[in-house]
Coordinates of N, CA and C and ligand atoms in Angstrom, one line a residue:
X12 N -9.4 -3.7 20.8 CA -8.4 -4.1 19.9 C -8.2 -2.9 18.8
X13 N -6.9 -2.7 18.6 CA -6.5 -1.6 17.7 C -6.0 -2.2 16.4
X14 N -6.3 -1.4 15.3 CA -5.7 -1.8 14.0 C -4.9 -0.6 13.5
X15 N -3.7 -0.9 13.0 CA -2.8 0.2 12.4 C -2.9 0.0 10.9
X16 N -3.2 1.0 10.2 CA -3.2 0.9 8.7 C -2.3 1.9 8.1
X17 N -1.2 1.5 7.5 CA -0.3 2.4 6.8 C -0.8 2.8 5.4
X18 N -0.8 4.1 5.2 CA -1.4 4.6 3.9 C -0.4 5.4 3.2
X19 N -0.1 5.1 2.0 CA 1.0 5.9 1.2 C 0.3 6.8 0.2
X20 N 0.9 8.0 0.1 CA 0.5 9.0 -0.9 C 1.3 8.7 -2.1
X21 N 0.6 8.4 -3.2 CA 1.2 8.0 -4.5 C 0.6 8.8 -5.6
X22 N 1.3 8.8 -6.8 CA 0.7 9.3 -8.0 C -0.6 8.6 -8.3
X23 N -1.7 9.3 -8.6 CA -3.0 8.7 -8.8 C -2.9 7.7 -9.9
X24 N -3.7 6.6 -9.8 CA -3.6 5.5 -10.8 C -4.0 5.9 -12.2
X25 N -4.8 7.0 -12.3 CA -5.2 7.4 -13.6 C -4.2 8.2 -14.4
X26 N -3.1 8.6 -13.7 CA -2.1 9.5 -14.3 C -1.1 8.7 -15.1
X27 N -0.8 9.1 -16.3 CA 0.3 8.4 -17.0 C 1.6 9.1 -16.6
X28 N 2.4 8.4 -15.9 CA 3.7 9.1 -15.4 C 4.7 9.3 -16.6
X29 N 5.4 10.4 -16.5 CA 6.4 10.7 -17.5 C 7.8 10.6 -16.8
X30 N 8.7 10.0 -17.6 CA 10.1 9.9 -17.1 C 10.7 11.3 -17.3
X31 N 11.5 11.8 -16.3 CA 12.2 13.1 -16.4 C 13.2 13.0 -17.5
X32 N 13.5 14.1 -18.2 CA 14.4 14.0 -19.4 C 15.8 13.6 -19.0
X33 N 16.2 13.9 -17.7 CA 17.6 13.5 -17.3 C 17.7 12.1 -16.8
X34 N 16.5 11.4 -16.8 CA 16.5 9.9 -16.4 C 16.7 9.7 -15.0
X35 N 16.5 10.7 -14.1 CA 16.7 10.6 -12.7 C 15.5 10.0 -11.9
X36 N 14.4 10.0 -12.6 CA 13.1 9.6 -11.9 C 11.9 9.9 -12.8
X37 N 10.7 9.9 -12.1 CA 9.5 10.3 -12.9 C 9.1 11.7 -12.4
X38 N 8.5 12.4 -13.3 CA 8.1 13.8 -13.0 C 6.8 13.8 -12.2
X39 N 6.8 14.3 -10.9 CA 5.6 14.3 -10.1 C 5.1 15.8 -9.8
X40 N 5.8 16.7 -10.5 CA 5.4 18.1 -10.3 C 4.0 18.3 -10.9
X41 N 3.1 18.9 -10.2 CA 1.7 19.2 -10.6 C 0.9 18.0 -11.1
X42 N 1.2 16.8 -10.5 CA 0.6 15.6 -10.9 C -0.4 15.3 -9.7
X43 N -1.6 14.7 -10.1 CA -2.6 14.4 -9.1 C -2.1 13.2 -8.2
X44 N -2.1 13.4 -6.9 CA -1.7 12.4 -5.9 C -2.9 11.9 -5.2
X45 N -2.9 10.6 -4.8 CA -4.0 10.0 -4.1 C -3.5 8.9 -3.1
X46 N -4.4 8.3 -2.4 CA -4.0 7.2 -1.5 C -3.7 6.0 -2.4
X47 N -2.7 5.3 -2.1 CA -2.4 4.0 -2.8 C -3.7 3.1 -2.8
X48 N -4.2 2.7 -3.9 CA -5.4 1.9 -4.0 C -5.5 0.7 -3.0
X49 N -4.4 0.0 -2.9 CA -4.4 -1.2 -2.0 C -4.6 -0.7 -0.5
X50 N -4.1 0.5 -0.2 CA -4.2 1.0 1.2 C -5.7 1.5 1.5
X51 N -6.4 1.9 0.4 CA -7.8 2.3 0.6 C -8.5 1.0 1.0
X52 N -8.2 -0.1 0.3 CA -8.8 -1.4 0.6 C -8.5 -1.8 2.1
X53 N -7.3 -1.5 2.5 CA -6.9 -1.8 3.9 C -7.7 -1.0 4.9
X54 N -7.8 0.3 4.6 CA -8.6 1.1 5.5 C -10.1 0.6 5.6
X55 N -10.6 0.3 4.4 CA -12.0 -0.1 4.3 C -12.2 -1.4 5.1
X56 N -11.2 -2.3 5.0 CA -11.3 -3.6 5.8 C -11.3 -3.3 7.3
X57 N -10.4 -2.4 7.7 CA -10.2 -2.1 9.1 C -11.5 -1.5 9.6
X58 N -12.1 -0.6 8.8 CA -13.3 0.1 9.3 C -14.5 -0.9 9.3
X59 N -14.5 -1.8 8.4 CA -15.6 -2.8 8.4 C -15.5 -3.7 9.7
X60 N -14.2 -4.0 10.1 CA -14.0 -4.8 11.3 C -14.5 -4.0 12.5
X61 N -14.3 -2.6 12.5 CA -14.8 -1.8 13.6 C -16.3 -1.8 13.6
X62 N -16.9 -1.7 12.4 CA -18.4 -1.6 12.3 C -19.0 -2.9 12.8
X63 N -18.2 -4.1 12.6 CA -18.7 -5.4 13.1 C -18.6 -5.5 14.6
X64 N -17.8 -4.6 15.2 CA -17.6 -4.6 16.7 C -16.4 -5.4 17.1
X65 N -15.6 -5.8 16.1 CA -14.4 -6.7 16.4 C -13.3 -5.8 16.9
X66 N -13.3 -4.5 16.4 CA -12.1 -3.6 16.6 C -12.7 -2.4 17.3
X67 N -11.8 -1.8 18.2 CA -12.3 -0.5 18.8 C -11.7 0.7 18.2
X68 N -10.5 0.6 17.6 CA -9.8 1.8 17.1 C -9.0 1.5 15.8
X69 N -9.2 2.4 14.8 CA -8.4 2.2 13.6 C -7.5 3.5 13.5
X70 N -6.2 3.2 13.4 CA -5.2 4.3 13.3 C -4.6 4.2 12.0
X71 N -4.7 5.3 11.2 CA -4.0 5.4 9.9 C -2.6 6.1 10.1
X72 N -1.6 5.6 9.4 CA -0.3 6.1 9.5 C 0.3 6.4 8.1
X73 N 0.9 7.6 7.9 CA 1.5 7.8 6.6 C 2.9 8.4 6.9
X74 N 3.9 8.0 6.1 CA 5.2 8.4 6.2 C 5.6 9.2 4.9
X75 N 6.1 10.4 5.1 CA 6.4 11.2 4.0 C 6.3 12.7 4.3
X76 N 6.2 13.6 3.3 CA 6.1 15.0 3.6 C 4.8 15.5 4.1
X77 N 4.7 16.8 4.4 CA 3.5 17.3 5.1 C 2.2 17.0 4.3
X78 N 2.3 16.9 3.0 CA 1.1 16.7 2.1 C 0.5 15.3 2.4
X79 N 1.2 14.4 3.1 CA 0.6 13.1 3.4 C -0.6 13.3 4.4
X80 N -0.7 14.5 5.0 CA -1.8 14.8 5.9 C -3.1 14.6 5.1
X81 N -3.1 15.0 3.8 CA -4.3 14.9 3.0 C -4.8 13.4 2.9
X82 N -3.7 12.5 2.7 CA -4.0 11.1 2.6 C -4.6 10.6 3.9
X83 N -4.0 11.1 5.0 CA -4.5 10.7 6.4 C -6.0 11.1 6.6
X84 N -6.3 12.4 6.1 CA -7.6 12.9 6.2 C -8.6 12.0 5.4
X85 N -8.1 11.5 4.3 CA -9.0 10.7 3.5 C -9.3 9.4 4.2
X86 N -8.2 8.8 4.8 CA -8.4 7.6 5.6 C -9.4 7.8 6.8
X87 N -9.3 9.0 7.4 CA -10.2 9.3 8.5 C -11.6 9.5 8.0
X88 N -11.7 10.0 6.7 CA -13.1 10.2 6.1 C -13.7 8.9 5.8
X89 N -12.9 7.9 5.5 CA -13.4 6.5 5.3 C -13.9 5.9 6.6
X90 N -13.2 6.3 7.7 CA -13.6 5.8 9.0 C -12.5 5.6 10.0
X91 N -11.3 5.8 9.6 CA -10.2 5.7 10.6 C -10.4 6.7 11.8
X92 N -10.1 6.3 13.0 CA -10.4 7.2 14.1 C -9.4 8.3 14.3
X93 N -8.1 8.0 14.0 CA -7.1 9.1 14.1 C -5.9 8.8 13.2
X94 N -5.1 9.8 13.1 CA -4.0 9.6 12.1 C -2.6 9.9 12.7
X95 N -1.6 9.3 12.2 CA -0.2 9.6 12.6 C 0.6 9.9 11.3
X96 N 1.2 11.1 11.3 CA 2.1 11.4 10.2 C 3.6 11.3 10.7
X97 N 4.4 10.5 10.0 CA 5.8 10.5 10.3 C 6.4 11.4 9.2
X98 N 6.7 12.6 9.6 CA 7.1 13.6 8.6 C 8.5 13.7 8.3
X99 N 8.8 13.6 7.0 CA 10.2 13.7 6.5 C 10.2 14.0 5.0
X100 N 11.2 14.8 4.5 CA 11.3 15.1 3.1 C 12.3 14.1 2.4
X101 N 12.9 13.2 3.2 CA 13.8 12.2 2.7 C 13.1 11.2 1.8
X102 N 13.7 10.7 0.8 CA 13.1 9.7 -0.1 C 13.0 8.4 0.8
X103 N 11.8 7.9 0.9 CA 11.7 6.7 1.8 C 11.6 5.4 1.1
X104 N 12.5 4.5 1.4 CA 12.5 3.2 0.8 C 11.8 2.2 1.7
X105 N 11.3 1.1 1.2 CA 10.5 0.1 2.0 C 11.1 -0.2 3.4
X106 N 12.4 -0.4 3.4 CA 13.1 -0.8 4.7 C 12.9 0.3 5.7
X107 N 13.1 1.6 5.3 CA 12.9 2.7 6.2 C 11.5 2.8 6.7
X108 N 10.5 2.6 5.8 CA 9.1 2.7 6.2 C 8.8 1.5 7.2
X109 N 9.3 0.3 6.9 CA 9.1 -0.8 7.8 C 9.7 -0.5 9.2
X110 N 10.8 0.1 9.2 CA 11.4 0.4 10.6 C 10.6 1.5 11.3
X111 N 10.1 2.5 10.6 CA 9.2 3.5 11.2 C 7.9 2.8 11.7
X112 N 7.4 1.9 10.9 CA 6.1 1.2 11.3 C 6.4 0.3 12.5
X113 N 7.6 -0.3 12.5 CA 7.9 -1.2 13.7 C 7.9 -0.3 15.0
X114 N 8.5 0.9 14.9 CA 8.6 1.8 16.1 C 7.2 2.1 16.5
X115 N 6.3 2.3 15.5 CA 4.9 2.7 15.9 C 4.1 1.5 16.4
X116 N 4.5 0.3 16.0 CA 3.8 -0.9 16.5 C 4.3 -1.1 18.0
X117 N 5.5 -0.8 18.3 CA 6.0 -0.9 19.7 C 5.2 0.1 20.5
X118 N 5.0 1.3 20.0 CA 4.4 2.4 20.7 C 2.9 2.1 20.9
X119 N 2.2 1.7 19.9 CA 0.7 1.7 19.9 C 0.2 0.3 20.2
X120 N 1.0 -0.8 20.1 CA 0.6 -2.1 20.4 C -0.7 -2.6 19.7
X121 N -0.8 -2.4 18.3 CA -2.0 -2.9 17.7 C -2.0 -4.4 17.6
X122 N -3.2 -4.9 17.5 CA -3.3 -6.4 17.3 C -3.2 -6.8 15.9
X123 N -3.5 -5.8 15.0 CA -3.4 -6.1 13.6 C -2.9 -4.9 12.8
X124 N -2.0 -5.2 11.9 CA -1.5 -4.2 11.0 C -1.9 -4.6 9.6
X125 N -2.7 -3.8 8.9 CA -3.2 -4.1 7.5 C -2.6 -3.1 6.6
X126 N -1.7 -3.6 5.7 CA -1.0 -2.8 4.7 C -1.6 -3.1 3.3
X127 N -1.2 -2.3 2.3 CA -1.5 -2.7 1.0 C -0.4 -3.7 0.6
X128 N -0.8 -4.6 -0.4 CA 0.3 -5.6 -0.8 C 1.4 -4.9 -1.6
X129 N 1.1 -3.7 -2.2 CA 2.2 -3.0 -2.9 C 1.8 -1.6 -3.1
X130 N 2.8 -0.7 -3.2 CA 2.5 0.7 -3.5 C 2.6 0.8 -5.1
X131 N 1.7 1.5 -5.7 CA 1.7 1.5 -7.2 C 2.7 2.4 -7.8
X132 N 3.5 3.1 -6.9 CA 4.6 3.9 -7.5 C 5.9 3.1 -7.6
X133 N 6.3 2.5 -6.5 CA 7.6 1.8 -6.5 C 7.3 0.3 -6.9
X134 N 6.1 -0.2 -6.7 CA 5.7 -1.6 -7.0 C 6.7 -2.5 -6.2
X135 N 7.1 -2.1 -5.0 CA 8.1 -2.9 -4.3 C 7.6 -4.2 -3.7
X136 N 6.4 -4.1 -3.1 CA 5.8 -5.3 -2.5 C 6.8 -5.9 -1.4
X137 N 7.2 -5.0 -0.5 CA 8.2 -5.4 0.5 C 7.9 -4.9 1.9
X138 N 7.2 -3.8 2.0 CA 7.1 -3.2 3.4 C 6.4 -4.1 4.4
X139 N 5.3 -4.7 4.0 CA 4.6 -5.6 4.9 C 5.4 -6.7 5.4
X140 N 6.1 -7.3 4.4 CA 6.9 -8.5 4.8 C 8.1 -8.1 5.7
X141 N 8.7 -6.9 5.4 CA 9.8 -6.4 6.2 C 9.3 -6.1 7.6
X142 N 8.2 -5.5 7.7 CA 7.6 -5.1 9.0 C 7.4 -6.4 9.8
X143 N 6.8 -7.4 9.2 CA 6.5 -8.7 9.9 C 7.8 -9.3 10.4
X144 N 8.9 -9.2 9.6 CA 10.2 -9.8 10.0 C 10.8 -8.9 11.2
X145 N 10.7 -7.6 11.0 CA 11.3 -6.7 12.1 C 10.6 -6.9 13.4
X146 N 9.3 -7.0 13.3 CA 8.5 -7.0 14.6 C 8.3 -8.4 15.0
X147 N 8.8 -9.4 14.3 CA 8.6 -10.8 14.6 C 7.2 -11.2 14.8
X148 N 6.4 -10.9 13.7 CA 4.9 -11.2 13.8 C 4.6 -12.1 12.6
X149 N 3.5 -12.9 12.8 CA 3.1 -13.8 11.7 C 2.5 -12.9 10.6
X150 N 2.6 -13.3 9.4 CA 2.1 -12.5 8.3 C 1.3 -13.3 7.3
X151 N 0.3 -12.7 6.7 CA -0.5 -13.3 5.6 C -0.6 -12.2 4.5
X152 N 0.1 -12.4 3.4 CA 0.1 -11.4 2.3 C -1.0 -11.7 1.3
X153 N -1.3 -10.7 0.5 CA -2.3 -10.8 -0.6 C -3.6 -11.4 -0.1
X154 N -4.2 -10.8 0.9 CA -5.4 -11.3 1.5 C -6.6 -11.0 0.6
X155 N -7.5 -12.0 0.3 CA -8.7 -11.7 -0.4 C -9.9 -12.0 0.5
X156 N -9.7 -12.4 1.7 CA -10.8 -12.5 2.7 C -10.1 -12.6 4.1
X157 N -10.7 -11.8 5.0 CA -10.2 -11.8 6.4 C -11.3 -11.9 7.4
X158 N -11.1 -12.9 8.3 CA -12.1 -13.0 9.4 C -11.2 -12.9 10.7
X159 N -11.8 -12.1 11.7 CA -11.0 -12.0 13.0 C -11.9 -12.4 14.1
X160 N -11.5 -13.4 14.9 CA -12.3 -13.9 16.1 C -11.4 -14.6 17.0
X161 N -11.6 -14.5 18.3 CA -11.0 -15.3 19.3 C -9.4 -15.2 19.3
X162 N -8.9 -14.0 19.1 CA -7.5 -13.8 19.0 C -6.8 -14.3 17.8
X163 N -7.6 -14.6 16.8 CA -7.0 -15.2 15.6 C -7.5 -14.5 14.3
X164 N -6.7 -14.4 13.3 CA -7.2 -14.0 12.0 C -7.1 -15.1 11.0
X165 N -8.2 -15.3 10.3 CA -8.2 -16.4 9.2 C -8.2 -15.6 7.9
X166 N -7.2 -15.9 7.1 CA -7.0 -15.2 5.9 C -7.0 -16.1 4.7
X167 N -7.8 -15.8 3.7 CA -7.7 -16.5 2.4 C -6.9 -15.7 1.4
X168 N -6.0 -16.4 0.7 CA -5.2 -15.8 -0.3 C -5.0 -16.6 -1.5
X169 N -5.0 -15.9 -2.6 CA -4.9 -16.6 -3.9 C -3.4 -17.0 -4.1
X170 N -3.3 -18.3 -4.5 CA -1.9 -18.8 -4.8 C -2.0 -19.4 -6.2
X171 N -0.9 -19.8 -6.8 CA -0.9 -20.4 -8.1 C -1.8 -21.7 -7.9
X172 N -2.8 -21.8 -8.8 CA -3.6 -23.0 -8.8 C -4.7 -23.1 -7.7
X173 N -5.0 -22.0 -7.0 CA -6.1 -22.1 -6.1 C -6.1 -21.1 -4.9
X174 N -6.8 -21.4 -3.8 CA -6.8 -20.6 -2.7 C -6.1 -21.2 -1.5
X175 N -5.5 -20.4 -0.7 CA -4.8 -21.0 0.5 C -5.5 -20.3 1.7
X176 N -5.7 -21.0 2.8 CA -6.3 -20.3 4.0 C -5.3 -20.5 5.1
X177 N -5.0 -19.3 5.7 CA -4.0 -19.3 6.8 C -4.7 -18.9 8.1
X178 N -4.3 -19.4 9.2 CA -4.8 -18.9 10.5 C -3.6 -18.3 11.2
X179 N -3.7 -17.1 11.6 CA -2.6 -16.4 12.3 C -3.0 -16.0 13.7
X180 N -2.1 -16.2 14.6 CA -2.3 -15.7 16.0 C -2.0 -14.3 16.1
X181 N -2.9 -13.5 16.6 CA -2.7 -12.0 16.7 C -1.7 -11.7 17.9
X182 N -0.9 -10.7 17.8 CA -0.9 -9.7 16.7 C -0.2 -10.2 15.4
X183 N -0.7 -9.6 14.3 CA -0.2 -10.2 13.0 C -0.2 -9.0 12.0
X184 N 0.4 -9.3 10.9 CA 0.5 -8.4 9.7 C -0.2 -9.0 8.5
X185 N -1.1 -8.2 7.9 CA -1.9 -8.7 6.7 C -1.6 -7.7 5.6
X186 N -1.5 -8.2 4.4 CA -1.4 -7.2 3.3 C -2.6 -7.5 2.3
X187 N -3.2 -6.5 1.7 CA -4.4 -6.6 1.0 C -4.2 -6.9 -0.5
X188 N -5.1 -7.7 -1.1 CA -5.1 -7.9 -2.5 C -6.4 -7.1 -3.0
X189 N -6.5 -7.0 -4.3 CA -7.5 -6.2 -4.9 C -8.9 -6.7 -4.6
X190 N -9.1 -8.0 -4.5 CA -10.4 -8.6 -4.3 C -10.9 -8.6 -2.9
X191 N -10.2 -8.1 -1.9 CA -10.6 -8.1 -0.5 C -11.9 -7.4 -0.3
X192 N -12.1 -6.2 -0.9 CA -13.4 -5.5 -0.7 C -13.4 -4.3 -1.8
X193 N -14.5 -3.7 -1.8 CA -14.6 -2.5 -2.7 C -14.8 -1.3 -1.7
X194 N -13.8 -0.4 -1.6 CA -13.8 0.7 -0.7 C -15.1 1.6 -1.0
X195 N -15.6 2.1 0.1 CA -16.8 3.0 0.0 C -16.4 4.4 -0.6
X196 N -17.4 5.1 -1.1 CA -17.2 6.5 -1.5 C -17.1 7.3 -0.3
X197 N -16.2 8.3 -0.3 CA -16.1 9.2 0.9 C -17.1 10.3 0.7
X198 N -18.0 10.5 1.7 CA -19.0 11.5 1.6 C -18.6 12.8 2.2
X199 N -19.2 13.9 1.8 CA -18.9 15.2 2.3 C -19.0 15.3 3.8
X200 N -20.1 14.9 4.4 CA -20.1 15.0 5.9 C -19.0 14.3 6.6
X201 N -18.6 13.1 6.0 CA -17.4 12.4 6.6 C -16.1 13.1 6.4
X202 N -16.0 13.8 5.2 CA -14.8 14.6 5.0 C -14.7 15.7 6.1
X203 N -15.9 16.3 6.4 CA -15.9 17.4 7.4 C -15.6 16.9 8.7
X204 N -16.2 15.7 9.1 CA -15.9 15.1 10.4 C -14.4 14.7 10.5
X205 N -13.8 14.3 9.4 CA -12.4 13.8 9.5 C -11.5 15.0 9.8
X206 N -11.9 16.2 9.5 CA -11.1 17.4 9.7 C -10.9 17.6 11.2
X207 N -11.8 17.1 12.0 CA -11.8 17.3 13.5 C -11.0 16.2 14.2
X208 N -10.7 15.1 13.5 CA -10.1 14.0 14.2 C -8.6 14.3 14.5
X209 N -8.0 13.6 15.5 CA -6.7 13.8 15.9 C -5.7 13.4 14.9
X210 N -4.7 14.2 14.6 CA -3.6 13.8 13.7 C -2.3 14.2 14.4
X211 N -1.5 13.2 14.9 CA -0.2 13.4 15.5 C 0.9 13.4 14.5
X212 N 1.9 14.3 14.8 CA 3.0 14.3 13.8 C 4.3 14.0 14.6
X213 N 5.1 13.0 14.0 CA 6.4 12.7 14.6 C 7.4 12.9 13.5
X214 N 8.7 13.0 13.9 CA 9.8 13.0 13.0 C 10.4 11.6 13.1
X215 N 11.1 11.1 12.1 CA 11.8 9.8 12.2 C 12.7 9.8 13.4
X216 N 13.4 10.9 13.8 CA 14.3 11.0 14.9 C 13.5 10.7 16.2
X217 N 12.3 11.2 16.3 CA 11.5 10.9 17.5 C 11.3 9.4 17.7
X218 N 11.3 8.7 16.6 CA 11.1 7.2 16.7 C 12.4 6.5 16.7
X219 N 13.5 7.2 16.7 CA 14.8 6.6 16.7 C 15.2 5.8 15.5
X220 N 14.6 6.3 14.3 CA 14.9 5.6 13.1 C 15.7 6.4 12.1
X221 N 16.7 5.8 11.5 CA 17.5 6.4 10.5 C 16.9 6.0 9.1
X222 N 16.4 7.0 8.4 CA 15.6 6.6 7.2 C 16.4 6.9 5.9
X223 N 17.7 7.1 6.1 CA 18.5 7.3 4.9 C 18.4 6.2 3.8
X224 N 18.3 6.5 2.5 CA 18.1 5.5 1.5 C 19.3 4.5 1.5
X225 N 19.0 3.3 1.3 CA 20.1 2.3 1.2 C 20.4 1.9 -0.3
X226 N 19.4 2.2 -1.1 CA 19.5 1.9 -2.5 C 19.6 3.2 -3.3
X227 N 20.4 3.1 -4.4 CA 20.5 4.3 -5.3 C 19.9 4.0 -6.6
X228 N 19.1 4.9 -7.1 CA 18.5 4.7 -8.5 C 19.5 5.2 -9.5
X229 N 20.0 4.3 -10.4 CA 21.0 4.7 -11.3 C 20.4 5.4 -12.5
X230 N 19.3 4.8 -13.0 CA 18.7 5.4 -14.2 C 17.2 5.0 -14.3
X231 N 16.3 5.9 -14.8 CA 14.9 5.5 -15.1 C 14.7 5.8 -16.5
X232 N 14.1 4.8 -17.3 CA 13.9 5.1 -18.7 C 12.5 4.5 -19.1
X233 N 12.0 5.1 -20.2 CA 10.7 4.6 -20.7 C 10.9 3.2 -21.3
X234 N 9.8 2.3 -21.2 CA 10.0 1.0 -21.9 C 10.1 1.3 -23.4
X235 N 10.8 0.4 -24.2 CA 10.9 0.6 -25.6 C 9.5 0.6 -26.3
X236 N 9.4 1.5 -27.3 CA 8.1 1.6 -28.0 C 7.8 0.3 -28.7
X237 N 6.5 -0.1 -28.7 CA 6.2 -1.4 -29.4 C 6.1 -1.1 -30.9
X238 N 6.5 -2.0 -31.7 CA 6.4 -1.9 -33.2 C 5.0 -2.2 -33.6
X239 N 4.6 -1.8 -34.8 CA 3.2 -2.0 -35.3 C 3.0 -3.5 -35.5
X240 N 1.8 -4.0 -35.3 CA 1.5 -5.4 -35.5 C 1.2 -5.7 -36.9
X241 N 1.1 -7.0 -37.3 CA 0.7 -7.4 -38.7 C -0.5 -8.4 -38.6
X242 N -1.2 -8.5 -39.7 CA -2.3 -9.5 -39.7 C -1.8 -10.7 -40.5
X243 N -2.0 -11.9 -40.0 CA -1.5 -13.0 -40.8 C -2.8 -13.6 -41.5
X244 N -2.5 -14.3 -42.6 CA -3.6 -14.8 -43.5 C -4.4 -15.9 -42.8
X245 N -3.7 -16.8 -42.1 CA -4.5 -17.9 -41.5 C -3.6 -18.5 -40.4
X246 N -4.2 -19.6 -39.8 CA -3.6 -20.2 -38.6 C -2.2 -20.8 -39.0
X247 N -2.1 -21.4 -40.2 CA -0.9 -22.0 -40.6 C 0.2 -20.9 -40.7
X248 N -0.1 -19.8 -41.2 CA 0.9 -18.7 -41.3 C 1.3 -18.2 -39.9
X249 N 0.3 -18.2 -39.0 CA 0.6 -17.8 -37.6 C 1.6 -18.8 -36.9
X250 N 1.3 -20.0 -37.1 CA 2.1 -21.1 -36.5 C 3.5 -21.0 -37.1
X251 N 3.6 -20.8 -38.4 CA 4.9 -20.7 -39.0 C 5.7 -19.6 -38.4
X252 N 5.1 -18.4 -38.3 CA 5.8 -17.3 -37.7 C 6.2 -17.5 -36.3
X253 N 5.3 -18.1 -35.5 CA 5.7 -18.3 -34.1 C 6.9 -19.3 -34.0
X254 N 6.9 -20.2 -34.9 CA 7.9 -21.3 -34.9 C 9.2 -20.7 -35.5
X255 N 9.2 -20.1 -36.6 CA 10.4 -19.8 -37.4 C 10.9 -18.4 -37.2
X256 N 10.0 -17.4 -36.9 CA 10.4 -16.0 -36.7 C 10.6 -15.7 -35.2
X257 N 9.5 -15.9 -34.4 CA 9.6 -15.6 -33.0 C 10.3 -16.7 -32.2
X258 N 10.3 -17.9 -32.8 CA 10.9 -19.1 -32.2 C 10.4 -19.3 -30.7
X259 N 9.1 -19.1 -30.6 CA 8.5 -19.4 -29.2 C 7.8 -20.7 -29.1
X260 N 7.6 -21.4 -30.2 CA 7.0 -22.7 -30.1 C 7.9 -23.7 -30.9
Ligands
AMP5 P1 5.7 -1.3 -1.0 O1 6.4 -2.3 -0.2 O2 6.4 0.0 -1.2 O3 5.1 -1.8 -2.3 O4 4.4 -0.8 -0.1 C1 3.5 -1.8 0.5 C2 2.6 -1.1 1.5 O5 3.4 -0.6 2.6 C3 1.8 0.0 1.0 O6 0.6 -0.4 0.3 C4 1.5 0.8 2.3 O7 0.4 0.1 3.0 C5 2.8 0.6 3.1 N1 3.7 1.8 2.8 C6 4.7 1.8 1.9 N2 5.3 3.1 2.0 C7 4.5 3.8 2.9 C8 4.6 5.2 3.3 N3 5.5 6.0 2.9 N4 3.7 5.6 4.3 C9 2.8 4.7 4.7 N5 2.7 3.4 4.3 C10 3.5 3.0 3.4

């Protein structure tokens, strides 16, 4: 059984992003880039399933420019067996990525596709759901526990007011929540081993996918600065302000 794990190269979560002065986007020149944290969790989960003997091959996929090879090497250092780069310099939106992944699902026939629930750069939370729709596969989003046995995946997910458990018939799409696992540290010997693993490169045209953006960003701006807070004398003054100034109660 194969698992496909899409991994996105994003601005590292420790970096405070700056909006470009012309408002066309955020400045990513000379900024540290890393694997999307939710995707690291997805790779870790896939590798754990392999270590349990449930899965035979873990394939990491990244769509973007040539530098995404670094992200794929990290996935292979965690334990993915091989990588696929769909190389393009075009700005990729979730629908385009979902179409590329659908083409790779057709080609590789994985039983499970584990994505992050969202990419921390666009915060779209769309690709997994779009892929499930395009490939006509069952989906469980925001997984906090995954068990795979007898051609089925049992997924626990947090919902408002509790936990929901879903059973999916494989092949299926799962997206990871933060609580699913804690990814391992990548060790130097595994980084060295990862350099020797297979990494195939395709262009979107090879997969028959038009990746042109469908959405146009009109403007990007900083959130308004917060004003200074004040201290109130007592609870009565607080309630009065909430009632009469903020008008929230
Ligand atoms: P999004 O819908 O953009 O929030 O992304 C959700 C998930 O889709 C990510 O956590 C990745 O697993 C996957 N994904 C999105 N964009 C890419 C990309 N360019 N390359 C590989 N995987 C991606």
